[in-house]
mmCIF file of C-alpha atoms in Angstrom:
data_model
loop_
_atom_site.group_PDB
_atom_site.id
_atom_site.type_symbol
_atom_site.label_atom_id
_atom_site.label_comp_id
_atom_site.label_asym_id
_atom_site.label_seq_id
_atom_site.Cartn_x
_atom_site.Cartn_y
_atom_site.Cartn_z
ATOM 1 C CA MET A 1 -213.029 119.227 182.188
ATOM 2 C CA ASP A 2 -216.484 118.033 181.609
ATOM 3 C CA PHE A 3 -218.228 116.385 185.270
ATOM 4 C CA SER A 4 -220.985 115.837 183.690
ATOM 5 C CA LEU A 5 -222.755 111.692 183.616
ATOM 6 C CA PRO A 6 -221.837 109.900 180.331
ATOM 7 C CA ALA A 7 -225.454 109.208 178.496
ATOM 8 C CA ASP A 8 -224.887 106.523 178.114
ATOM 9 C CA LEU A 9 -225.022 105.984 182.646
ATOM 10 C CA VAL A 10 -228.637 108.347 182.400
ATOM 11 C CA ALA A 11 -229.462 106.351 180.032
ATOM 12 C CA TYR A 12 -228.944 102.647 181.897
ATOM 13 C CA LEU A 13 -230.747 104.805 185.211
ATOM 14 C CA GLY A 14 -233.247 105.824 183.339
ATOM 15 C CA GLU A 15 -233.596 102.027 182.676
ATOM 16 C CA LEU A 16 -233.241 101.337 186.967
ATOM 17 C CA ASP A 17 -236.143 103.061 187.882
ATOM 18 C CA ARG A 18 -238.702 101.461 184.902
ATOM 19 C CA PHE A 19 -237.650 98.667 186.417
ATOM 20 C CA ILE A 20 -238.127 98.885 189.850
ATOM 21 C CA GLU A 21 -241.657 100.178 188.742
ATOM 22 C CA ARG A 22 -242.769 97.382 187.061
ATOM 23 C CA GLU A 23 -240.843 93.651 188.914
ATOM 24 C CA ILE A 24 -239.758 95.852 192.156
ATOM 25 C CA LYS A 25 -242.090 98.032 193.239
ATOM 26 C CA PRO A 26 -245.218 95.052 192.682
ATOM 27 C CA LEU A 27 -243.001 92.173 194.722
ATOM 28 C CA GLU A 28 -242.705 95.786 197.937
ATOM 29 C CA GLU A 29 -247.024 96.335 197.609
ATOM 30 C CA ALA A 30 -247.743 91.699 197.606
ATOM 31 C CA ASP A 31 -249.020 90.504 200.893
ATOM 32 C CA ASP A 32 -247.762 93.025 203.114
ATOM 33 C CA ASN A 33 -244.309 92.405 202.525
ATOM 34 C CA ILE A 34 -244.252 97.370 202.497
ATOM 35 C CA ARG A 35 -244.095 95.228 206.506
ATOM 36 C CA PHE A 36 -240.731 94.886 206.226
ATOM 37 C CA PHE A 37 -240.705 98.937 204.748
ATOM 38 C CA ASP A 38 -242.511 101.104 207.199
ATOM 39 C CA HIS A 39 -243.456 101.437 210.927
ATOM 40 C CA ARG A 40 -243.302 97.209 211.479
ATOM 41 C CA ARG A 41 -239.452 97.606 209.894
ATOM 42 C CA GLU A 42 -237.622 96.290 212.984
ATOM 43 C CA TRP A 43 -240.364 93.558 214.291
ATOM 44 C CA ALA A 44 -241.349 92.370 211.318
ATOM 45 C CA ARG A 45 -237.509 91.579 210.095
ATOM 46 C CA THR A 46 -236.553 90.371 213.347
ATOM 47 C CA ASP A 47 -237.111 86.699 214.697
ATOM 48 C CA PHE A 48 -236.306 87.799 218.506
ATOM 49 C CA GLU A 49 -237.281 84.572 219.475
ATOM 50 C CA ASN A 50 -234.251 83.173 217.282
ATOM 51 C CA GLY A 51 -230.663 85.066 218.369
ATOM 52 C CA GLY A 52 -232.064 88.453 216.783
ATOM 53 C CA LEU A 53 -231.274 86.709 213.309
ATOM 54 C CA PRO A 54 -233.360 87.415 210.189
ATOM 55 C CA ARG A 55 -236.741 86.087 209.652
ATOM 56 C CA HIS A 56 -236.307 83.214 206.982
ATOM 57 C CA GLU A 57 -239.037 85.327 205.193
ATOM 58 C CA TRP A 58 -237.858 88.854 205.306
ATOM 59 C CA GLU A 59 -234.465 86.938 203.610
ATOM 60 C CA ALA A 60 -236.673 84.414 200.721
ATOM 61 C CA LEU A 61 -237.296 88.177 199.778
ATOM 62 C CA LEU A 62 -234.536 89.935 199.338
ATOM 63 C CA ARG A 63 -233.476 87.042 197.273
ATOM 64 C CA LYS A 64 -236.326 86.812 195.238
ATOM 65 C CA ALA A 65 -235.795 90.458 194.204
ATOM 66 C CA LYS A 66 -232.498 89.771 193.643
ATOM 67 C CA ASP A 67 -233.564 86.828 191.097
ATOM 68 C CA LEU A 68 -235.950 89.033 189.430
ATOM 69 C CA ALA A 69 -232.899 91.245 189.186
ATOM 70 C CA ASP A 70 -230.463 89.116 188.288
ATOM 71 C CA ALA A 71 -233.263 87.684 185.860
ATOM 72 C CA ALA A 72 -232.936 91.141 184.130
ATOM 73 C CA GLY A 73 -229.115 91.289 183.594
ATOM 74 C CA HIS A 74 -228.987 94.030 186.105
ATOM 75 C CA LEU A 75 -228.028 91.809 189.170
ATOM 76 C CA ARG A 76 -224.525 91.184 188.677
ATOM 77 C CA PHE A 77 -223.877 94.366 186.593
ATOM 78 C CA PRO A 78 -220.384 94.523 188.132
ATOM 79 C CA VAL A 79 -219.375 91.348 188.010
ATOM 80 C CA PRO A 80 -217.338 90.260 185.436
ATOM 81 C CA LYS A 81 -218.292 90.148 181.899
ATOM 82 C CA GLN A 82 -217.043 86.640 182.227
ATOM 83 C CA TYR A 83 -218.840 84.818 184.723
ATOM 84 C CA GLY A 84 -222.355 87.306 183.064
ATOM 85 C CA GLY A 85 -221.741 91.202 184.880
ATOM 86 C CA LYS A 86 -221.630 93.917 182.238
ATOM 87 C CA ASP A 87 -217.762 94.739 184.048
ATOM 88 C CA GLY A 88 -219.560 98.233 186.254
ATOM 89 C CA SER A 89 -216.898 100.760 186.307
ATOM 90 C CA ASN A 90 -216.710 101.177 190.365
ATOM 91 C CA LEU A 91 -217.461 104.994 189.161
ATOM 92 C CA TRP A 92 -221.180 103.707 187.578
ATOM 93 C CA MET A 93 -221.204 101.779 190.996
ATOM 94 C CA ALA A 94 -220.821 105.060 192.357
ATOM 95 C CA VAL A 95 -223.925 106.855 190.448
ATOM 96 C CA ILE A 96 -226.390 104.086 191.143
ATOM 97 C CA ARG A 97 -225.552 103.315 194.836
ATOM 98 C CA GLU A 98 -227.070 106.861 194.651
ATOM 99 C CA HIS A 99 -229.235 106.987 193.452
ATOM 100 C CA PHE A 100 -230.659 104.144 194.374
ATOM 101 C CA ALA A 101 -230.137 105.705 198.641
ATOM 102 C CA ALA A 102 -231.970 108.591 197.225
ATOM 103 C CA LYS A 103 -235.217 107.303 196.432
ATOM 104 C CA GLY A 104 -235.170 106.812 200.651
ATOM 105 C CA LEU A 105 -236.463 102.305 201.950
ATOM 106 C CA GLY A 106 -237.503 100.121 199.574
ATOM 107 C CA LEU A 107 -236.568 96.176 198.135
ATOM 108 C CA HIS A 108 -234.641 98.215 194.848
ATOM 109 C CA ASN A 109 -231.550 97.990 197.297
ATOM 110 C CA ASP A 110 -231.340 98.524 201.408
ATOM 111 C CA LEU A 111 -229.012 99.732 203.252
ATOM 112 C CA GLN A 112 -228.616 96.978 207.025
ATOM 113 C CA ASN A 113 -227.882 94.318 204.158
ATOM 114 C CA GLU A 114 -226.413 95.452 201.871
ATOM 115 C CA HIS A 115 -228.758 94.941 199.469
ATOM 116 C CA SER A 116 -229.680 95.649 195.626
ATOM 117 C CA ILE A 117 -230.921 94.765 192.203
ATOM 118 C CA VAL A 118 -227.726 96.263 191.928
ATOM 119 C CA GLY A 119 -225.427 93.877 193.603
ATOM 120 C CA ASN A 120 -221.584 95.173 195.013
ATOM 121 C CA PHE A 121 -219.319 91.833 195.162
ATOM 122 C CA PRO A 122 -216.364 92.774 196.504
ATOM 123 C CA VAL A 123 -216.050 88.455 197.292
ATOM 124 C CA VAL A 124 -216.449 87.538 193.766
ATOM 125 C CA THR A 125 -213.657 89.534 193.342
ATOM 126 C CA MET A 126 -212.161 88.584 195.770
ATOM 127 C CA LEU A 127 -212.361 85.045 193.966
ATOM 128 C CA ASP A 128 -211.464 86.055 190.696
ATOM 129 C CA ARG A 129 -208.892 88.416 191.414
ATOM 130 C CA TYR A 130 -206.885 85.652 193.843
ATOM 131 C CA GLY A 131 -208.381 82.401 193.419
ATOM 132 C CA ARG A 132 -207.560 79.443 191.300
ATOM 133 C CA ASP A 133 -209.728 78.271 188.765
ATOM 134 C CA ASP A 134 -211.929 75.950 191.367
ATOM 135 C CA GLN A 135 -212.130 78.632 193.704
ATOM 136 C CA LYS A 136 -213.049 80.920 190.894
ATOM 137 C CA ALA A 137 -216.626 77.849 190.398
ATOM 138 C CA MET A 138 -217.599 79.385 193.592
ATOM 139 C CA ILE A 139 -218.508 82.570 191.599
ATOM 140 C CA ASP A 140 -221.854 81.780 190.118
ATOM 141 C CA GLY A 141 -222.897 80.351 192.918
ATOM 142 C CA SER A 142 -221.462 82.803 195.214
ATOM 143 C CA ILE A 143 -224.070 85.402 193.018
ATOM 144 C CA LYS A 144 -226.999 82.919 193.567
ATOM 145 C CA GLY A 145 -226.717 82.728 197.302
ATOM 146 C CA LYS A 146 -225.595 78.651 196.764
ATOM 147 C CA TYR A 147 -222.629 79.480 198.366
ATOM 148 C CA ARG A 148 -222.151 82.655 201.291
ATOM 149 C CA ILE A 149 -218.907 83.161 201.788
ATOM 150 C CA THR A 150 -217.681 85.424 205.648
ATOM 151 C CA PHE A 151 -215.550 87.502 205.806
ATOM 152 C CA GLY A 152 -213.208 86.393 209.120
ATOM 153 C CA LEU A 153 -211.805 89.121 209.870
ATOM 154 C CA THR A 154 -212.085 91.102 212.891
ATOM 155 C CA GLU A 155 -211.764 90.029 216.315
ATOM 156 C CA PRO A 156 -212.440 90.811 219.671
ATOM 157 C CA HIS A 157 -209.611 92.288 221.198
ATOM 158 C CA HIS A 158 -208.238 94.236 217.801
ATOM 159 C CA GLY A 159 -210.286 95.531 215.768
ATOM 160 C CA SER A 160 -209.811 96.875 212.749
ATOM 161 C CA ASP A 161 -206.452 96.643 213.480
ATOM 162 C CA ALA A 162 -205.636 92.799 212.019
ATOM 163 C CA THR A 163 -202.125 93.430 211.904
ATOM 164 C CA HIS A 164 -202.409 92.553 215.282
ATOM 165 C CA MET A 165 -204.744 89.638 214.883
ATOM 166 C CA GLU A 166 -204.392 86.956 217.245
ATOM 167 C CA THR A 167 -205.970 83.949 215.482
ATOM 168 C CA ARG A 168 -202.808 80.891 214.064
ATOM 169 C CA ALA A 169 -202.228 78.934 211.551
ATOM 170 C CA VAL A 170 -200.097 76.664 211.928
ATOM 171 C CA PRO A 171 -198.595 73.736 209.315
ATOM 172 C CA ALA A 172 -200.381 70.079 209.544
ATOM 173 C CA THR A 173 -201.527 66.983 208.863
ATOM 174 C CA ARG A 174 -204.202 64.582 209.154
ATOM 175 C CA ASP A 175 -204.790 61.374 207.541
ATOM 176 C CA ASN A 176 -202.176 61.385 205.793
ATOM 177 C CA VAL A 177 -203.384 64.578 204.291
ATOM 178 C CA LYS A 178 -201.485 68.536 205.146
ATOM 179 C CA GLY A 179 -202.686 71.123 205.235
ATOM 180 C CA TRP A 180 -203.529 73.643 208.684
ATOM 181 C CA ILE A 181 -204.711 73.496 212.063
ATOM 182 C CA ILE A 182 -206.275 77.396 212.731
ATOM 183 C CA ASN A 183 -207.073 78.620 216.105
ATOM 184 C CA GLY A 184 -208.786 82.046 216.475
ATOM 185 C CA GLU A 185 -211.785 84.574 217.297
ATOM 186 C CA LYS A 186 -213.412 86.296 215.043
ATOM 187 C CA MET A 187 -216.389 89.225 215.411
ATOM 188 C CA TRP A 188 -218.772 90.752 213.367
ATOM 189 C CA THR A 189 -218.520 87.986 211.007
ATOM 190 C CA THR A 190 -221.243 88.738 209.043
ATOM 191 C CA GLY A 191 -223.921 86.375 207.389
ATOM 192 C CA MET A 192 -222.614 83.074 209.928
ATOM 193 C CA HIS A 193 -225.588 81.825 210.051
ATOM 194 C CA VAL A 194 -226.527 81.407 206.242
ATOM 195 C CA ALA A 195 -222.625 80.091 205.386
ATOM 196 C CA THR A 196 -221.387 78.032 203.004
ATOM 197 C CA HIS A 197 -217.661 78.558 203.473
ATOM 198 C CA CYS A 198 -215.957 81.666 205.725
ATOM 199 C CA ALA A 199 -212.223 84.218 204.126
ATOM 200 C CA LEU A 200 -210.494 83.314 207.647
ATOM 201 C CA PHE A 201 -207.487 86.135 207.623
ATOM 202 C CA ALA A 202 -205.272 84.010 210.009
ATOM 203 C CA ARG A 203 -201.668 84.434 210.858
ATOM 204 C CA THR A 204 -199.071 82.189 209.385
ATOM 205 C CA SER A 205 -195.976 83.453 209.335
ATOM 206 C CA GLY A 206 -193.544 87.234 211.358
ATOM 207 C CA LYS A 207 -194.347 88.968 214.348
ATOM 208 C CA ASP A 208 -197.690 90.843 215.626
ATOM 209 C CA GLY A 209 -197.735 94.458 213.812
ATOM 210 C CA ASP A 210 -196.420 92.955 210.483
ATOM 211 C CA ALA A 211 -198.192 93.333 206.774
ATOM 212 C CA ARG A 212 -196.812 90.680 205.821
ATOM 213 C CA GLY A 213 -197.377 87.314 207.299
ATOM 214 C CA ILE A 214 -201.069 86.744 207.361
ATOM 215 C CA THR A 215 -202.916 84.022 205.268
ATOM 216 C CA CYS A 216 -207.035 83.742 203.424
ATOM 217 C CA PHE A 217 -207.868 80.434 204.555
ATOM 218 C CA LEU A 218 -211.482 79.651 203.050
ATOM 219 C CA VAL A 219 -212.421 77.387 206.398
ATOM 220 C CA PRO A 220 -216.082 75.525 205.188
ATOM 221 C CA ALA A 221 -218.504 76.679 207.999
ATOM 222 C CA LYS A 222 -219.573 73.511 208.535
ATOM 223 C CA SER A 223 -215.485 72.655 209.918
ATOM 224 C CA HIS A 224 -215.394 70.614 213.405
ATOM 225 C CA GLY A 225 -214.620 72.923 215.291
ATOM 226 C CA VAL A 226 -216.015 76.220 214.237
ATOM 227 C CA LYS A 227 -218.104 77.694 216.530
ATOM 228 C CA VAL A 228 -221.498 80.694 216.681
ATOM 229 C CA GLU A 229 -220.563 82.054 219.919
ATOM 230 C CA GLU A 230 -222.776 84.303 220.246
ATOM 231 C CA TYR A 231 -224.926 87.320 218.565
ATOM 232 C CA MET A 232 -224.425 90.203 218.766
ATOM 233 C CA TRP A 233 -226.931 92.366 219.353
ATOM 234 C CA THR A 234 -226.894 95.859 217.254
ATOM 235 C CA PHE A 235 -228.035 99.368 216.904
ATOM 236 C CA ASN A 236 -230.160 98.657 214.095
ATOM 237 C CA MET A 237 -231.680 94.887 214.784
ATOM 238 C CA PRO A 238 -231.926 91.822 212.572
ATOM 239 C CA THR A 239 -228.281 91.128 213.688
ATOM 240 C CA ASP A 240 -226.178 88.004 211.567
ATOM 241 C CA HIS A 241 -222.829 89.461 213.669
ATOM 242 C CA PRO A 242 -221.287 86.054 215.298
ATOM 243 C CA ARG A 243 -218.641 85.911 217.539
ATOM 244 C CA VAL A 244 -217.043 83.152 215.560
ATOM 245 C CA SER A 245 -214.012 80.817 217.989
ATOM 246 C CA PHE A 246 -211.886 78.675 216.091
ATOM 247 C CA THR A 247 -211.029 75.658 217.789
ATOM 248 C CA ASP A 248 -208.116 72.926 216.202
ATOM 249 C CA VAL A 249 -210.035 73.288 212.990
ATOM 250 C CA PHE A 250 -207.986 71.908 210.712
ATOM 251 C CA VAL A 251 -207.857 72.710 206.241
ATOM 252 C CA PRO A 252 -207.006 70.676 203.712
ATOM 253 C CA GLU A 253 -204.214 72.208 201.317
ATOM 254 C CA ASP A 254 -206.135 73.396 198.974
ATOM 255 C CA ALA A 255 -208.411 75.278 201.180
ATOM 256 C CA LEU A 256 -205.696 78.563 200.651
ATOM 257 C CA PHE A 257 -206.856 81.445 199.453
ATOM 258 C CA GLY A 258 -204.713 83.127 197.845
ATOM 259 C CA GLU A 259 -200.500 83.668 198.814
ATOM 260 C CA VAL A 260 -199.187 82.367 201.964
ATOM 261 C CA GLY A 261 -198.355 85.504 203.692
ATOM 262 C CA ARG A 262 -199.818 87.427 201.477
ATOM 263 C CA GLY A 263 -203.461 87.659 202.593
ATOM 264 C CA LEU A 264 -204.499 90.908 203.721
ATOM 265 C CA SER A 265 -204.096 92.186 200.020
ATOM 266 C CA LEU A 266 -207.305 89.922 199.621
ATOM 267 C CA ALA A 267 -208.540 92.397 202.117
ATOM 268 C CA GLN A 268 -207.998 95.750 200.282
ATOM 269 C CA CYS A 269 -209.912 93.634 197.727
ATOM 270 C CA PHE A 270 -212.586 93.955 199.937
ATOM 271 C CA VAL A 271 -212.180 97.110 201.609
ATOM 272 C CA HIS A 272 -211.865 99.282 199.106
ATOM 273 C CA GLN A 273 -214.858 98.758 197.003
ATOM 274 C CA ASN A 274 -216.940 97.672 199.610
ATOM 275 C CA ARG A 275 -215.798 101.426 200.730
ATOM 276 C CA ILE A 276 -215.869 103.561 198.005
ATOM 277 C CA ARG A 277 -219.736 101.800 197.513
ATOM 278 C CA GLN A 278 -221.076 102.775 200.945
ATOM 279 C CA ALA A 279 -219.628 105.967 200.849
ATOM 280 C CA ALA A 280 -222.066 106.695 197.313
ATOM 281 C CA SER A 281 -225.229 105.162 199.440
ATOM 282 C CA SER A 282 -224.640 107.099 202.360
ATOM 283 C CA LEU A 283 -224.652 110.408 199.893
ATOM 284 C CA GLY A 284 -227.263 109.312 198.688
ATOM 285 C CA ALA A 285 -229.346 108.666 202.159
ATOM 286 C CA ALA A 286 -227.879 112.133 202.823
ATOM 287 C CA VAL A 287 -229.483 113.492 199.975
ATOM 288 C CA TYR A 288 -232.497 112.113 201.319
ATOM 289 C CA CYS A 289 -232.779 112.545 204.180
ATOM 290 C CA ILE A 290 -232.289 116.638 203.640
ATOM 291 C CA ASN A 291 -234.453 116.464 200.120
ATOM 292 C CA GLU A 292 -237.719 115.145 202.375
ATOM 293 C CA SER A 293 -236.791 117.798 205.255
ATOM 294 C CA VAL A 294 -237.111 120.650 202.384
ATOM 295 C CA LYS A 295 -240.391 119.759 200.937
ATOM 296 C CA TYR A 296 -241.866 118.846 204.724
ATOM 297 C CA ALA A 297 -240.770 122.212 205.402
ATOM 298 C CA ARG A 298 -242.451 124.273 202.423
ATOM 299 C CA GLU A 299 -245.700 121.907 203.803
ATOM 300 C CA ARG A 300 -245.518 123.329 207.100
ATOM 301 C CA LYS A 301 -247.189 125.598 208.398
ATOM 302 C CA PRO A 302 -248.114 125.869 211.364
ATOM 303 C CA PHE A 303 -249.229 129.344 213.421
ATOM 304 C CA GLY A 304 -249.561 129.862 209.528
ATOM 305 C CA LYS A 305 -246.577 130.294 208.745
ATOM 306 C CA ALA A 306 -244.518 127.586 206.780
ATOM 307 C CA LEU A 307 -241.317 126.471 208.303
ATOM 308 C CA ALA A 308 -239.274 126.916 205.288
ATOM 309 C CA GLU A 309 -239.388 130.765 205.980
ATOM 310 C CA ASN A 310 -237.132 131.228 209.062
ATOM 311 C CA GLN A 311 -232.986 130.975 208.470
ATOM 312 C CA ALA A 312 -232.880 128.709 211.432
ATOM 313 C CA ILE A 313 -234.284 125.845 209.209
ATOM 314 C CA GLN A 314 -232.827 126.133 206.004
ATOM 315 C CA PHE A 315 -229.432 127.586 206.939
ATOM 316 C CA PRO A 316 -228.509 124.188 208.615
ATOM 317 C CA LEU A 317 -229.907 122.748 205.941
ATOM 318 C CA VAL A 318 -228.268 125.297 203.019
ATOM 319 C CA GLU A 319 -224.477 124.077 204.918
ATOM 320 C CA LEU A 320 -225.448 119.804 204.479
ATOM 321 C CA ALA A 321 -226.643 120.127 200.653
ATOM 322 C CA THR A 322 -223.408 122.494 199.975
ATOM 323 C CA GLN A 323 -221.726 118.787 202.103
ATOM 324 C CA ALA A 324 -223.861 117.087 199.413
ATOM 325 C CA GLU A 325 -222.594 118.680 196.521
ATOM 326 C CA MET A 326 -219.055 118.708 197.373
ATOM 327 C CA LEU A 327 -218.609 115.417 198.476
ATOM 328 C CA ARG A 328 -220.327 113.959 195.436
ATOM 329 C CA LEU A 329 -217.111 115.638 193.097
ATOM 330 C CA LEU A 330 -215.482 113.740 195.511
ATOM 331 C CA ILE A 331 -217.006 110.391 195.701
ATOM 332 C CA ARG A 332 -217.116 110.897 191.769
ATOM 333 C CA LYS A 333 -213.376 111.306 191.095
ATOM 334 C CA THR A 334 -212.119 108.881 193.460
ATOM 335 C CA ALA A 335 -214.133 106.007 191.647
ATOM 336 C CA TRP A 336 -212.875 108.203 188.332
ATOM 337 C CA GLU A 337 -209.591 107.499 190.087
ATOM 338 C CA MET A 338 -210.413 103.795 191.482
ATOM 339 C CA ASP A 339 -210.920 102.279 187.983
ATOM 340 C CA GLN A 340 -208.208 103.838 185.980
ATOM 341 C CA LEU A 341 -205.077 101.528 189.177
ATOM 342 C CA THR A 342 -204.659 98.482 190.849
ATOM 343 C CA GLU A 343 -205.920 97.490 193.442
ATOM 344 C CA GLU A 344 -201.892 96.850 194.474
ATOM 345 C CA GLN A 345 -202.015 100.829 193.807
ATOM 346 C CA ILE A 346 -204.772 101.854 195.247
ATOM 347 C CA GLU A 347 -203.119 100.718 198.273
ATOM 348 C CA ARG A 348 -199.996 103.169 197.717
ATOM 349 C CA THR A 349 -201.586 106.394 196.304
ATOM 350 C CA LEU A 350 -205.122 106.923 196.199
ATOM 351 C CA SER A 351 -206.719 104.390 199.844
ATOM 352 C CA ASP A 352 -207.040 108.418 201.439
ATOM 353 C CA ARG A 353 -208.316 109.924 199.482
ATOM 354 C CA VAL A 354 -211.659 106.696 199.751
ATOM 355 C CA SER A 355 -211.502 106.499 203.485
ATOM 356 C CA MET A 356 -211.967 111.217 203.015
ATOM 357 C CA CYS A 357 -215.155 109.887 201.504
ATOM 358 C CA ASN A 358 -216.152 107.161 203.480
ATOM 359 C CA TYR A 359 -216.142 109.272 206.683
ATOM 360 C CA TRP A 360 -217.182 111.888 205.598
ATOM 361 C CA ALA A 361 -219.846 110.393 203.776
ATOM 362 C CA ASN A 362 -221.755 108.097 206.971
ATOM 363 C CA ARG A 363 -220.327 111.700 208.929
ATOM 364 C CA LEU A 364 -222.701 113.667 206.636
ATOM 365 C CA CYS A 365 -225.563 110.569 206.337
ATOM 366 C CA CYS A 366 -226.001 111.169 210.314
ATOM 367 C CA GLU A 367 -226.171 114.324 210.382
ATOM 368 C CA SER A 368 -228.846 115.461 207.524
ATOM 369 C CA ALA A 369 -230.738 112.140 209.315
ATOM 370 C CA ASP A 370 -230.419 114.397 212.571
ATOM 371 C CA ARG A 371 -231.709 117.353 211.243
ATOM 372 C CA ALA A 372 -234.991 115.375 209.764
ATOM 373 C CA MET A 373 -235.621 114.555 212.164
ATOM 374 C CA GLN A 374 -236.003 118.024 214.040
ATOM 375 C CA VAL A 375 -237.783 119.837 210.769
ATOM 376 C CA HIS A 376 -240.067 116.916 210.904
ATOM 377 C CA GLY A 377 -240.253 117.533 214.666
ATOM 378 C CA GLY A 378 -242.658 114.334 216.512
ATOM 379 C CA MET A 379 -242.977 112.470 213.396
ATOM 380 C CA GLY A 380 -239.439 112.741 212.624
ATOM 381 C CA TYR A 381 -238.755 110.790 215.692
ATOM 382 C CA SER A 382 -240.892 108.076 215.151
ATOM 383 C CA ARG A 383 -240.895 105.011 213.330
ATOM 384 C CA HIS A 384 -243.658 105.865 210.657
ATOM 385 C CA LYS A 385 -240.216 107.784 209.160
ATOM 386 C CA PRO A 386 -237.278 106.299 207.697
ATOM 387 C CA PHE A 387 -234.920 108.884 209.354
ATOM 388 C CA GLU A 388 -234.646 107.107 212.401
ATOM 389 C CA HIS A 389 -233.578 104.704 210.590
ATOM 390 C CA ILE A 390 -230.977 106.044 208.438
ATOM 391 C CA TYR A 391 -229.865 107.524 211.999
ATOM 392 C CA ARG A 392 -228.946 104.109 213.308
ATOM 393 C CA HIS A 393 -227.998 102.378 210.319
ATOM 394 C CA HIS A 394 -225.462 104.285 209.336
ATOM 395 C CA ARG A 395 -224.130 105.340 212.975
ATOM 396 C CA ARG A 396 -223.796 101.839 212.992
ATOM 397 C CA TYR A 397 -221.545 101.660 210.128
ATOM 398 C CA ARG A 398 -219.226 105.494 212.084
ATOM 399 C CA ILE A 399 -218.440 102.730 214.939
ATOM 400 C CA THR A 400 -217.937 99.921 212.782
ATOM 401 C CA GLU A 401 -217.249 98.703 209.047
ATOM 402 C CA GLY A 402 -214.507 100.890 208.406
ATOM 403 C CA SER A 403 -214.836 103.298 211.392
ATOM 404 C CA GLU A 404 -214.693 106.631 211.951
ATOM 405 C CA GLU A 405 -210.822 106.637 213.468
ATOM 406 C CA ILE A 406 -209.714 103.551 211.292
ATOM 407 C CA GLN A 407 -210.455 105.803 207.758
ATOM 408 C CA MET A 408 -208.877 108.885 209.463
ATOM 409 C CA ARG A 409 -206.265 107.289 210.765
ATOM 410 C CA LYS A 410 -205.002 105.840 207.322
ATOM 411 C CA VAL A 411 -206.492 110.636 206.131
ATOM 412 C CA ALA A 412 -203.368 110.672 208.636
ATOM 413 C CA GLY A 413 -201.181 108.239 207.473
ATOM 414 C CA PHE A 414 -201.525 110.249 204.309
ATOM 415 C CA LEU A 415 -201.169 113.730 204.397
ATOM 416 C CA PHE A 416 -197.647 113.623 207.450
ATOM 417 C CA GLY A 417 -196.003 111.219 205.582
ATOM 418 C CA TYR A 418 -196.041 107.203 207.071
ATOM 419 C CA MET A 419 -198.009 105.524 204.679
ATOM 420 C CA GLY A 420 -198.798 106.554 200.528
ATOM 421 C CA PRO A 421 -196.529 106.077 198.029
ATOM 422 C CA GLY A 422 -193.014 104.848 198.626
ATOM 423 C CA LYS A 423 -193.989 103.872 202.701
ATOM 424 C CA HIS A 424 -194.664 100.387 201.692
#
């Protein structure tokens, strides 16, 4: 069995590195844009006088980097070829995301908001697999920034337990137009401040706890009855994570996204790709922290003796490096297997492995960032090093997006036999 990376993938990593040095680094260093990545990053990115939202200058810079990457043919790498992409696989994306994150903070890749010069587009996958032709026509605009589709799944009282959601949609007719009336509330609807649409999940039939009976609607963000109630200030700032209410929101029948009652298929399509790629990024950030700690320990000589000579410094980093090597194999194997399966097959037979990768990578990243802070001493805990930023971001991942508890429940379901093959 050959575990080496394909030669063409290695060559593409080199091409991406050259593009970063040629196009992205100069932009990062121009006009004091480095303020978004050095010790000033949280303040530079956050408009504290506007609810803690991202500053316009920050988001404009990210868009400019994406446009450069799109012009160079990199941004759409994972997107199907008919939309200008390269049909990039989950395996290649996992390797690329680890490679980028291991470089540290920079305009090439920012983990806090999923920005990267090689884009992650789960909404594009949803549109391509489940959208009608008129909805698929939104794909190019969603990549270019014309459309911003948020993800309305999580609710205030149910967290990641989507099957007990309280948001309801019922058939209705207004002004002789058939459609649906939606009432409910969503949390962590990331990006609503610039959204054009929300992929909103609501129960249309069945009872609480049923996987069937949940339907997805593509709701225009400016629809009457859609209201951002508050932006939730988070561990890392800025915030674009609001609580949004939907009060008697009417949408016509063509707002339906996918099949009635089968909305969770779209949600699974979104989260599987996100979680394996998030795991790869977390691994890369962990590797960055480990490598920086080893480098510093070899350079730093308090009392005339290098820190690296102390087993108390060596052994914790040895453990973290060993875990990183094992996790890398699991992530790449899982990503490769995902490329062989449909979304339904992944959910039935492989989603426990995706969960393993996700929760363990986030945990490893937090532990590696914490160790890096300790090894670097006082400077390690300052904002002049990126470790606190990495720690807080991945600690937030462990608590919120696909939280550690939820991922471990998924693994337990397969392990103890109440989920997995034959249980759907």
